[in-house]
mmCIF file of C-alpha atoms and ligand atoms in Angstrom:
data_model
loop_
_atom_site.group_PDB
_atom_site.id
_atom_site.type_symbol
_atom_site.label_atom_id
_atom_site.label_comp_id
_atom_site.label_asym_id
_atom_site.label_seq_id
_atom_site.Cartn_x
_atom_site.Cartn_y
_atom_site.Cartn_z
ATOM 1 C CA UNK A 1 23.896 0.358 -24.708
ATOM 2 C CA UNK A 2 20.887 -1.925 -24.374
ATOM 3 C CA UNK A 3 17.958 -2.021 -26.888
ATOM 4 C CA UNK A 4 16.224 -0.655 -23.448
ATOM 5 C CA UNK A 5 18.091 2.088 -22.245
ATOM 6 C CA UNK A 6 18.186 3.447 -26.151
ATOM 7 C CA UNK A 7 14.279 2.953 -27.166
ATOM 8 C CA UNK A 8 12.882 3.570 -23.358
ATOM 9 C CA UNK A 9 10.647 0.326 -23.801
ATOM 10 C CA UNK A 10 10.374 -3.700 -24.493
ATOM 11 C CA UNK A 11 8.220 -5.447 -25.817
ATOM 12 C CA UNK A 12 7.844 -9.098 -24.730
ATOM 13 C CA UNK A 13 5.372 -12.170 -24.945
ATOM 14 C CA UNK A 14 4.777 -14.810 -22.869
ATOM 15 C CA UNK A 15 5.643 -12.900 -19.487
ATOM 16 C CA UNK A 16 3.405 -14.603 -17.275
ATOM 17 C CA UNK A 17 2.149 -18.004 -17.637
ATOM 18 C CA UNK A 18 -1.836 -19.182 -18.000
ATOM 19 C CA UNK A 19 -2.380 -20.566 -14.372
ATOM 20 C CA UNK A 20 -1.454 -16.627 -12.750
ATOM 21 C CA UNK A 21 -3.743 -15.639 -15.986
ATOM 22 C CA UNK A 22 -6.226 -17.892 -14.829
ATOM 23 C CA UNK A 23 -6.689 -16.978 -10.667
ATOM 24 C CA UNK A 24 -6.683 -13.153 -12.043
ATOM 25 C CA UNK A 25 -9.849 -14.111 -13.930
ATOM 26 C CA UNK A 26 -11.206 -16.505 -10.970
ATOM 27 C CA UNK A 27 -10.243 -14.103 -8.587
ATOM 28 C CA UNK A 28 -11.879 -10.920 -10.421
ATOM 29 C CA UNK A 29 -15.323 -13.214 -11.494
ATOM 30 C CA UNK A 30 -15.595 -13.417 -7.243
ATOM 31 C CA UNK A 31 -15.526 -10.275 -6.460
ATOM 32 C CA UNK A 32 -17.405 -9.182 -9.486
ATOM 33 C CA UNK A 33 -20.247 -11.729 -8.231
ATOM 34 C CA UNK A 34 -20.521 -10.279 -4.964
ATOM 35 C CA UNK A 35 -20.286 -6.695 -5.976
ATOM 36 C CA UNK A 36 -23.180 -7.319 -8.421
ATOM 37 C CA UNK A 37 -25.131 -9.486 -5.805
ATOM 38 C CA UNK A 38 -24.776 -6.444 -3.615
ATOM 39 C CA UNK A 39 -26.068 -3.756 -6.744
ATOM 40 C CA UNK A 40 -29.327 -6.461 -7.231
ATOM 41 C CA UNK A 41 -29.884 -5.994 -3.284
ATOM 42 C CA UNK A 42 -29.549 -2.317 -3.408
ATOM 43 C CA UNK A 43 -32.273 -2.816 -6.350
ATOM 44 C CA UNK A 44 -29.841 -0.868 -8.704
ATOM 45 C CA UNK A 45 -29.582 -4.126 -11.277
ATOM 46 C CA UNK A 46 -31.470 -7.061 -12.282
ATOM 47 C CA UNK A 47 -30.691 -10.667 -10.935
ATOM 48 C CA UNK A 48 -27.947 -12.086 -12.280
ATOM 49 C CA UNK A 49 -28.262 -15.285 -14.762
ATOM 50 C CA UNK A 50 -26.168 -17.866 -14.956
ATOM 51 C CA UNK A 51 -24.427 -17.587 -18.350
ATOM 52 C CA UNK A 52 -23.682 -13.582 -17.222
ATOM 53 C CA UNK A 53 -19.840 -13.713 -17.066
ATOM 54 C CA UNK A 54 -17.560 -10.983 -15.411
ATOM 55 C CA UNK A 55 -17.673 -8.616 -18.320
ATOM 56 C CA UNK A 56 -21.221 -8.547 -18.962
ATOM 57 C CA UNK A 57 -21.970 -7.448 -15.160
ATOM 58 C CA UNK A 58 -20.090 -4.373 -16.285
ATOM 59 C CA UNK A 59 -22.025 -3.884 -19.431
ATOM 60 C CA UNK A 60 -24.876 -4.040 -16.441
ATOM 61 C CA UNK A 61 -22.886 -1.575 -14.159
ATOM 62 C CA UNK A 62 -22.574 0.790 -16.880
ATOM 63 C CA UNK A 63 -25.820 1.284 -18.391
ATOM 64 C CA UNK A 64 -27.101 1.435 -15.070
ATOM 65 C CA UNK A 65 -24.553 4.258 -13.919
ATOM 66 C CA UNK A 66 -22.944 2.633 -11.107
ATOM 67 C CA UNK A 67 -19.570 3.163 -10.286
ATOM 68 C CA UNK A 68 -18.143 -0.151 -10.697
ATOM 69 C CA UNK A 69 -13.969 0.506 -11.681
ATOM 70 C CA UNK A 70 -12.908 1.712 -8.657
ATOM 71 C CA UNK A 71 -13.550 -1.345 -6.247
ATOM 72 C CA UNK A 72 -11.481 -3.302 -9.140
ATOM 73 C CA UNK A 73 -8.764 -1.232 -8.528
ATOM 74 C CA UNK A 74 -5.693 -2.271 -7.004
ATOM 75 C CA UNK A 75 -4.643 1.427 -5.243
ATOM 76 C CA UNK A 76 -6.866 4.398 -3.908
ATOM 77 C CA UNK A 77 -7.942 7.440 -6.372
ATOM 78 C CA UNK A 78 -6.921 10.357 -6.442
ATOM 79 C CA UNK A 79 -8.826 12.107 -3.983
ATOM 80 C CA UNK A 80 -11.852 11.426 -1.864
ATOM 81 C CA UNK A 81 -10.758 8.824 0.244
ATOM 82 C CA UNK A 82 -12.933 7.532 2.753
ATOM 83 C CA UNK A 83 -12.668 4.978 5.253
ATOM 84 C CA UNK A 84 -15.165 3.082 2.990
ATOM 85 C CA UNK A 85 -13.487 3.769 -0.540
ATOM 86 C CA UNK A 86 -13.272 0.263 -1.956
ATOM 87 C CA UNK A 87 -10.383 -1.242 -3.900
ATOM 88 C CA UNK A 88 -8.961 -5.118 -4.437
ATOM 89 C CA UNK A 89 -5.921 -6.212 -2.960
ATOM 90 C CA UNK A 90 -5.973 -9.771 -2.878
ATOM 91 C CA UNK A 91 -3.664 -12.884 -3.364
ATOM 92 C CA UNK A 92 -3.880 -13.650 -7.156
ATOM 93 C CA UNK A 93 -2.661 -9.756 -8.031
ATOM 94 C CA UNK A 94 -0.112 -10.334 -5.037
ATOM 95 C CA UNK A 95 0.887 -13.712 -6.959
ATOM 96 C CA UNK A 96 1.166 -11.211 -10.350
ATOM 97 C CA UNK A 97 3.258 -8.290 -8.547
ATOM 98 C CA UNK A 98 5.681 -10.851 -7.061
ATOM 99 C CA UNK A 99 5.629 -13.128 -10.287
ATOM 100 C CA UNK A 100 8.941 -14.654 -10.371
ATOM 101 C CA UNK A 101 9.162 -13.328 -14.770
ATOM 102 C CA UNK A 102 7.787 -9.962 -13.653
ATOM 103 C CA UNK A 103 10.895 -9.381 -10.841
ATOM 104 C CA UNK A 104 13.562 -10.838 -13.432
ATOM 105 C CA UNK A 105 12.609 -7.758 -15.458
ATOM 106 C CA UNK A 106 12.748 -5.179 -13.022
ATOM 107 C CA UNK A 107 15.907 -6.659 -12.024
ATOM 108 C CA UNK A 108 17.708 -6.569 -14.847
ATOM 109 C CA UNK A 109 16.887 -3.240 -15.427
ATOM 110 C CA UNK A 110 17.684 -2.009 -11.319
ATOM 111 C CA UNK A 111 19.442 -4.406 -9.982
ATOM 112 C CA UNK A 112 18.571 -7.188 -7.049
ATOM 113 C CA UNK A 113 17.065 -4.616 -4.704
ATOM 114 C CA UNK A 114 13.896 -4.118 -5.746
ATOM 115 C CA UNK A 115 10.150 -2.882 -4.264
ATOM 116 C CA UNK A 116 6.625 -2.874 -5.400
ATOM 117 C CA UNK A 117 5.842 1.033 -6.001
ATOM 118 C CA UNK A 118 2.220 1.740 -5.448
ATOM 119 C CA UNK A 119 1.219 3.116 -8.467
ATOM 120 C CA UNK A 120 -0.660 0.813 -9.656
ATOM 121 C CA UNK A 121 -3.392 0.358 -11.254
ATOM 122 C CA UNK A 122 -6.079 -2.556 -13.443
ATOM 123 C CA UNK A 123 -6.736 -1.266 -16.120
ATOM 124 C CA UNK A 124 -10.237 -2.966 -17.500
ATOM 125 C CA UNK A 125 -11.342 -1.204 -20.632
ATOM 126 C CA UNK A 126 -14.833 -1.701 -22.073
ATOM 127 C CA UNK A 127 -15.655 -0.917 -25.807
ATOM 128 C CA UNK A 128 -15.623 2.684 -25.419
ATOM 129 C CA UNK A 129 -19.154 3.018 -27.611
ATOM 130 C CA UNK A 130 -20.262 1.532 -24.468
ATOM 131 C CA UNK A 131 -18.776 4.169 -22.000
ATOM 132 C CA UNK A 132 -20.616 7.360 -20.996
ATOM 133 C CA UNK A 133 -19.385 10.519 -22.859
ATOM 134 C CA UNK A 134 -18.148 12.228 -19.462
ATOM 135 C CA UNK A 135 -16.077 9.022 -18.607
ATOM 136 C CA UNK A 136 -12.487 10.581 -18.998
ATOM 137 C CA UNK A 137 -10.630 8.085 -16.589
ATOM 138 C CA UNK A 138 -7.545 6.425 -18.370
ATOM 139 C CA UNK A 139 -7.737 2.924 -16.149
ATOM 140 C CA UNK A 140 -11.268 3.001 -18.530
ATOM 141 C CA UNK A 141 -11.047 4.750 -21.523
ATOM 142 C CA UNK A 142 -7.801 5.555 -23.958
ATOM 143 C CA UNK A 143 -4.783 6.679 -21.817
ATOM 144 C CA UNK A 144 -3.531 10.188 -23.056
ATOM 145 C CA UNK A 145 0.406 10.959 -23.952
ATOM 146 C CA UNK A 146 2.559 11.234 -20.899
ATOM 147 C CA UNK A 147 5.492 9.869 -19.040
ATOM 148 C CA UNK A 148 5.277 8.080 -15.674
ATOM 149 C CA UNK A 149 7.225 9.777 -14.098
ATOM 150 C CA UNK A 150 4.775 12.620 -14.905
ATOM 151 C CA UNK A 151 2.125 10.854 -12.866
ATOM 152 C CA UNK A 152 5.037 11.493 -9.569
ATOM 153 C CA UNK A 153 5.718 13.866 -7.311
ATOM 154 C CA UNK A 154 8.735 15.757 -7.316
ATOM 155 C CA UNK A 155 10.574 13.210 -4.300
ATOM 156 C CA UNK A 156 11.103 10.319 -6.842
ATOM 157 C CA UNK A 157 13.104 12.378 -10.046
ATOM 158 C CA UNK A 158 16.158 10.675 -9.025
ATOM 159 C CA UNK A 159 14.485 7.457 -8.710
ATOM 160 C CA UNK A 160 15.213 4.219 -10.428
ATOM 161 C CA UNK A 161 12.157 3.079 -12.030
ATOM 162 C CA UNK A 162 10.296 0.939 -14.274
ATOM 163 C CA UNK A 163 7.115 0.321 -15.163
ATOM 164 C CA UNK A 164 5.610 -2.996 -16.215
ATOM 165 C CA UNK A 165 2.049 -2.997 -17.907
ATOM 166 C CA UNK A 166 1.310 -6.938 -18.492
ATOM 167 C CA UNK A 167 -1.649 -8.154 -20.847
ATOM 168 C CA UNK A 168 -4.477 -9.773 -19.118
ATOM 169 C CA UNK A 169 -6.441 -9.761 -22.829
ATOM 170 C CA UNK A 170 -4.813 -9.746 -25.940
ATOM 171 C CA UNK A 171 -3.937 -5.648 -26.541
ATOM 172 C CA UNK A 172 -5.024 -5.048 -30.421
ATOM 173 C CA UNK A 173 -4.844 -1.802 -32.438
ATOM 174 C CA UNK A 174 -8.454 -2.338 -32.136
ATOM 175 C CA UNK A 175 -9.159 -2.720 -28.490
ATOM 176 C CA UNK A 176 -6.824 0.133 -27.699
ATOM 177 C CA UNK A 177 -3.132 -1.277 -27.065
ATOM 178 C CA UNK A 178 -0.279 1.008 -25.756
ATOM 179 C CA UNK A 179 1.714 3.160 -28.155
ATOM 180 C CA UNK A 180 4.654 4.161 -27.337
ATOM 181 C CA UNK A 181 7.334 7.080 -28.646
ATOM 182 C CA UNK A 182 10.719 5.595 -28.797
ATOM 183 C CA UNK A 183 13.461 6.909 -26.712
ATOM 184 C CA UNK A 184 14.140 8.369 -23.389
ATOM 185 C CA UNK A 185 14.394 11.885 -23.908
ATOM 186 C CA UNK A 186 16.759 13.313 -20.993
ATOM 187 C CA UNK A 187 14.395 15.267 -18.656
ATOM 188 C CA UNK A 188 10.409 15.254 -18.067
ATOM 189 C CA UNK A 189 8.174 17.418 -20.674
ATOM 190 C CA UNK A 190 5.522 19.657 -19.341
ATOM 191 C CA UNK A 191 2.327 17.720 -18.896
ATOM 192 C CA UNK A 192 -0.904 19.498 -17.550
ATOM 193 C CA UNK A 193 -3.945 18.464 -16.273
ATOM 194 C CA UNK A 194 -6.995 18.545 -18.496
ATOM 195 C CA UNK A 195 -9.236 15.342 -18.005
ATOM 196 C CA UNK A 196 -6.347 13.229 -17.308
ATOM 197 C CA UNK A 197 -2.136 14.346 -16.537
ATOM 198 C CA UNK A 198 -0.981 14.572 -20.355
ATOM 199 C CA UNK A 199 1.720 16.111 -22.806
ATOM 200 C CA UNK A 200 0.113 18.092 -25.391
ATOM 201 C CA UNK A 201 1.093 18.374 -28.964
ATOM 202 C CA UNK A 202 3.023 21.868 -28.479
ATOM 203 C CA UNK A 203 5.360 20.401 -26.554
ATOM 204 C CA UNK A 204 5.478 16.619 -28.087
ATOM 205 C CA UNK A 205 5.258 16.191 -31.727
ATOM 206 C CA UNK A 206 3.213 12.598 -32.340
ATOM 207 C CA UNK A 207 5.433 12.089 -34.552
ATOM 208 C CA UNK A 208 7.487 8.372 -34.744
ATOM 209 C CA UNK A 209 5.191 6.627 -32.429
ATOM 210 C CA UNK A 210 3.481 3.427 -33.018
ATOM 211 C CA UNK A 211 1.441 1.297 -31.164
ATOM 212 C CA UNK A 212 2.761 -2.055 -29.426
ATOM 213 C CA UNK A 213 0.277 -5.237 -29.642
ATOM 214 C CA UNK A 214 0.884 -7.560 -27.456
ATOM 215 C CA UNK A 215 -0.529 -11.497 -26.628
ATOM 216 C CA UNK A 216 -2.438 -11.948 -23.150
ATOM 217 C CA UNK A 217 0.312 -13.078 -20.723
ATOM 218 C CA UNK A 218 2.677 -10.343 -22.673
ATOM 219 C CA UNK A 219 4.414 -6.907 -21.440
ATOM 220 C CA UNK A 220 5.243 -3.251 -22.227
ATOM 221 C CA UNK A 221 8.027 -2.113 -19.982
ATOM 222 C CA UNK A 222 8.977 1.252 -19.827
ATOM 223 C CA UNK A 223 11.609 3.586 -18.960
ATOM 224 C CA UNK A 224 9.501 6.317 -16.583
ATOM 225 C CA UNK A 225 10.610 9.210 -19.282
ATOM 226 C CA UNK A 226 9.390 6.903 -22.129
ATOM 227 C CA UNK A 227 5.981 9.303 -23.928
ATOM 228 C CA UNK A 228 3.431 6.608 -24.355
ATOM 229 C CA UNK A 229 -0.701 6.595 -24.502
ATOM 230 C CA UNK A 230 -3.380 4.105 -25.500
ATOM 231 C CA UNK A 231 -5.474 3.612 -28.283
ATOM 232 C CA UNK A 232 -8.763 3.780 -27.872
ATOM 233 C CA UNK A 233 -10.820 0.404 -27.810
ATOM 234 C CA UNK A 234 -13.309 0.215 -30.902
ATOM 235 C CA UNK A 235 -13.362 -3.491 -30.737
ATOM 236 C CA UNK A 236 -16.437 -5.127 -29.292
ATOM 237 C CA UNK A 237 -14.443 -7.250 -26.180
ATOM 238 C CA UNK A 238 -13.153 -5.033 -23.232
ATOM 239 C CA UNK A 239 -9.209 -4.804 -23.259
ATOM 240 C CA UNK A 240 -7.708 -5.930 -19.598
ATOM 241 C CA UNK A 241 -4.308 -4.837 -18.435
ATOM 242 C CA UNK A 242 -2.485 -4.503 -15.019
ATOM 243 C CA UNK A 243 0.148 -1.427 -14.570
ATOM 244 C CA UNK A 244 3.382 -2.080 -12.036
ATOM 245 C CA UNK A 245 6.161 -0.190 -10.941
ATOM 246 C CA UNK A 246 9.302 -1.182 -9.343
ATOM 247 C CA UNK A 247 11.884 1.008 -7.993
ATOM 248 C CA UNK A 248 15.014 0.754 -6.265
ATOM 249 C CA UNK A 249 14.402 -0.370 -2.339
ATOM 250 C CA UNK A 250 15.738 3.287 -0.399
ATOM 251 C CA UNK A 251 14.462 5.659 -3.005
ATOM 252 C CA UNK A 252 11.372 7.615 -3.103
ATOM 253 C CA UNK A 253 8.291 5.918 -4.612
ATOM 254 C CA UNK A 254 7.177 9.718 -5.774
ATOM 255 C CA UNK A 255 3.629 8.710 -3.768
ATOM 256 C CA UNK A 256 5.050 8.105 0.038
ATOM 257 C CA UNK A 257 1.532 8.416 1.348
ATOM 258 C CA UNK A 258 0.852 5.537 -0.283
ATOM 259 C CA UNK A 259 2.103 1.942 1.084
ATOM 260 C CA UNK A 260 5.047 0.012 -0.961
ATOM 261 C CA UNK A 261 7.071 -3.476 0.043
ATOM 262 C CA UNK A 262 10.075 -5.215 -0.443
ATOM 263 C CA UNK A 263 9.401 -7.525 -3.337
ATOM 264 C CA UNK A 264 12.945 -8.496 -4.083
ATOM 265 C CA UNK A 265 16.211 -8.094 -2.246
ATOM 266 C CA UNK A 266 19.835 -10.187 -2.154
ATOM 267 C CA UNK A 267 21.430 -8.176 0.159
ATOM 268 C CA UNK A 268 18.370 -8.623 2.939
ATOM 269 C CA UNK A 269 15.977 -11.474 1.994
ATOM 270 C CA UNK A 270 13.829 -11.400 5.260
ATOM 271 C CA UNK A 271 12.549 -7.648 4.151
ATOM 272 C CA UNK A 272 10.874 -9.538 1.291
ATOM 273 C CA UNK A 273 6.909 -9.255 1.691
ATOM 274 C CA UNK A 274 5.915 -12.992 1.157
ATOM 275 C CA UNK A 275 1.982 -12.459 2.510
ATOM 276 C CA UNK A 276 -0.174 -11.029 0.677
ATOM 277 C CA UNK A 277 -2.833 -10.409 4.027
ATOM 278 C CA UNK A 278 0.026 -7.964 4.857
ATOM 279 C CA UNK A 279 0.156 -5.789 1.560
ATOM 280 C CA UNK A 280 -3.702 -5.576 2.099
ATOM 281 C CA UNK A 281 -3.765 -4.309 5.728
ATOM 282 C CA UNK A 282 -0.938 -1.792 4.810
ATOM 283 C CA UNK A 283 -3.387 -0.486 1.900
ATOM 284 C CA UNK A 284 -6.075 -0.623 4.625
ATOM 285 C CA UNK A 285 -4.370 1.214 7.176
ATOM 286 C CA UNK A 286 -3.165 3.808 4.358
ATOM 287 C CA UNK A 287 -6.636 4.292 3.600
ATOM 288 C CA UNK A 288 -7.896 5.356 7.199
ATOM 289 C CA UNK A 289 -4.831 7.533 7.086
ATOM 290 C CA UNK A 290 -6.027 9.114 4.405
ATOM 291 C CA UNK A 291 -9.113 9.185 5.341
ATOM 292 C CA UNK A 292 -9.015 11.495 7.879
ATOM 293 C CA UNK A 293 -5.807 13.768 6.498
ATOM 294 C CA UNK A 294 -6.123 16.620 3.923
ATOM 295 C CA UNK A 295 -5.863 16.255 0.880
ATOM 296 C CA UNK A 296 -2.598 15.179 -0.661
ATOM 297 C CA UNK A 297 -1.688 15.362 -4.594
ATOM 298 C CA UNK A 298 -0.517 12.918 -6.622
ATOM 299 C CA UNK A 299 1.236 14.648 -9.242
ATOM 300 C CA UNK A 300 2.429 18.349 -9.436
ATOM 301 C CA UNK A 301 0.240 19.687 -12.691
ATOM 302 C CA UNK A 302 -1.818 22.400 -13.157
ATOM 303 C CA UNK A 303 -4.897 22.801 -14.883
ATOM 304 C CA UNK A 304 -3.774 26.035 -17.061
ATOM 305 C CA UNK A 305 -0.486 27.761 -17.657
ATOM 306 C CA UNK A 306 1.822 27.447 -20.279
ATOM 307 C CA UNK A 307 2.283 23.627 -20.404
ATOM 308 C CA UNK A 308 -1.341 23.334 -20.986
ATOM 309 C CA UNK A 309 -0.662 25.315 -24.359
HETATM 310 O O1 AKG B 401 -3.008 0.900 -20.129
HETATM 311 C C1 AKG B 401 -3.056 2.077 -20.454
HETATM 312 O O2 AKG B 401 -3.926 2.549 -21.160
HETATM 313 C C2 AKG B 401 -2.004 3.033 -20.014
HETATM 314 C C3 AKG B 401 -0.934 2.404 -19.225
HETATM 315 C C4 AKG B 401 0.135 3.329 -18.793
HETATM 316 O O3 AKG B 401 0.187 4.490 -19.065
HETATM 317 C C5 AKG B 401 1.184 2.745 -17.974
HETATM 318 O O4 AKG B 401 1.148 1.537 -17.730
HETATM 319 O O5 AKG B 401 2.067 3.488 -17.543
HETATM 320 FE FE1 FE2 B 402 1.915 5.394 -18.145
#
């Protein structure tokens, strides 16, 4: 058995090299630029200075209460999509989801046939002193216990998955790196919906986990029945992470509504997405789908009952 189907998880530096680390940061400072150009026109902010850099315009954002995560994102929320909802889908975090290290791991855990599942997310955490009390989001504040496949729906529980969560900062025990719970226990627990989908202590003892560290450029990968949370960030830098899946091409991404690609295949190499334009008009076309559709959930938890015990 490997070390990863026994503990759930890996741990492993140096996943993705400086120059992919590097247009992720040129790539974010853009659109960071124009979205606070556009706040200073709305009157919302003050003008910008020159030696302001990507994380200080959120510092800006915050205190000023504008809703700057979700037009980092790389996906749609969770509900509330509108033919205007921004998100980023753009060539560097195309460049990071087809990164030739990032595949090699997904395939040695599925196998050569291999596509980009949609839930994904950036995950750009500020100092959480900084963050507004009601702020409960986990893509900005410490990620509650759960498994991913918890954050499916029912379609993918025979799905081959995996998730990789790569280091754009260094992940500390004081800017709120993963933890994880060894092991893949052999169905999912109950998880409920309070401010975010979690497993609470009833039915998941906290018991053996410990957190993971990792360098910028680094990775957590996880089995999708692998428990793991965040710490929460009391350093004074933001922590910045990216969260993939892969599953096996044919099988159900457990969020059809949402768009997903060929990233990998041996037995059919022309299915393999190689343009990034395309990923973003799927994404766009998703969202004007959506836009006009009812409402459709992303995971199947309630809000009371007894797994919220
Ligand atoms: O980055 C985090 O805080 C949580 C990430 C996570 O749960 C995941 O990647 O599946
Ligand atoms: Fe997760």
């Amino acid at each position: 058995m490997s070390q990863f189907e026994r503990d759930g998880y890996l741990v492993l530096e140096d996943v993705i090299d400086r120059g992919t680390i590097a247009a992720i940061h040129a790539e974010y400072a853009e659109l960071m630029d124009k979205m606070y150009d556009d706040w200073h026109a709305m009157g919302k902010v003050p003008a910008s200075s020159s030696d302001m850099n990507f994380f200080d315009k959120i510092d800006v954002a915050i205190n000023a209460g504008i809703e700057w995560y979700q037009p980092l994102d790389i996906s749609l929320p969770h509900s509330d999509i509108s033919k205007t909802t921004p998100m980023h889908i753009g060539p560097a975090v195309f460049k990071l989801t087809t990164h030739t290290n990032v595949l090699a791991i997904a395939e040695a855990i599925l196998g050569p046939e291999l596509t980009s599942n949609p839930i994904q997310h950036v995950r750009i955490k500020p100092p959480e002193r900084k963050v507004a009390k009601h702020e409960d989001r986990a893509h900005i504040v410490s990620t509650d216990w759960h498994q991913d496949l918890g954050v499916t729906m029912e379609s993918a529980d025979q799905t081959d998955m995996v998730t990789i969560w790569l280091a754009i900062t260094d992940a500390t025990l004081e800017n709120g790196c993963l933890q994880v719970k060894p092991g893949v226990p052999s169905e999912m627990l109950p998880h409920c919906t309070l401010n975010q989908v979690g497993i609470t202590e009833k039915h998941m003892s906290r018991d053996g986990a410990f957190p993971t560290p990792v360098r910028a450029g680094g990775a957590v990968v996880f089995h999708p029945l692998t428990p793991h949370a965040s710490l929460p960030n009391n350093s004074d830098e933001y922590r910045w992470s990216f969260d993939l899946r892969f599953n096996v091409t044919g099988q159900s991404t457990g969020r059809d509504q949402f768009p997903s690609f060929v990233a990998r295949s041996s037995a059919n190499a022309a299915s393999v997405l190689k343009d990034w334009r395309v990923w973003r008009s799927m994404w766009a076309e998703t969202r004007n789908r959506l836009s006009q559709s009812d409402h459709i959930p992303q995971h199947r938890w309630p809000s009371d009952g007894p797994s919220c015990a």
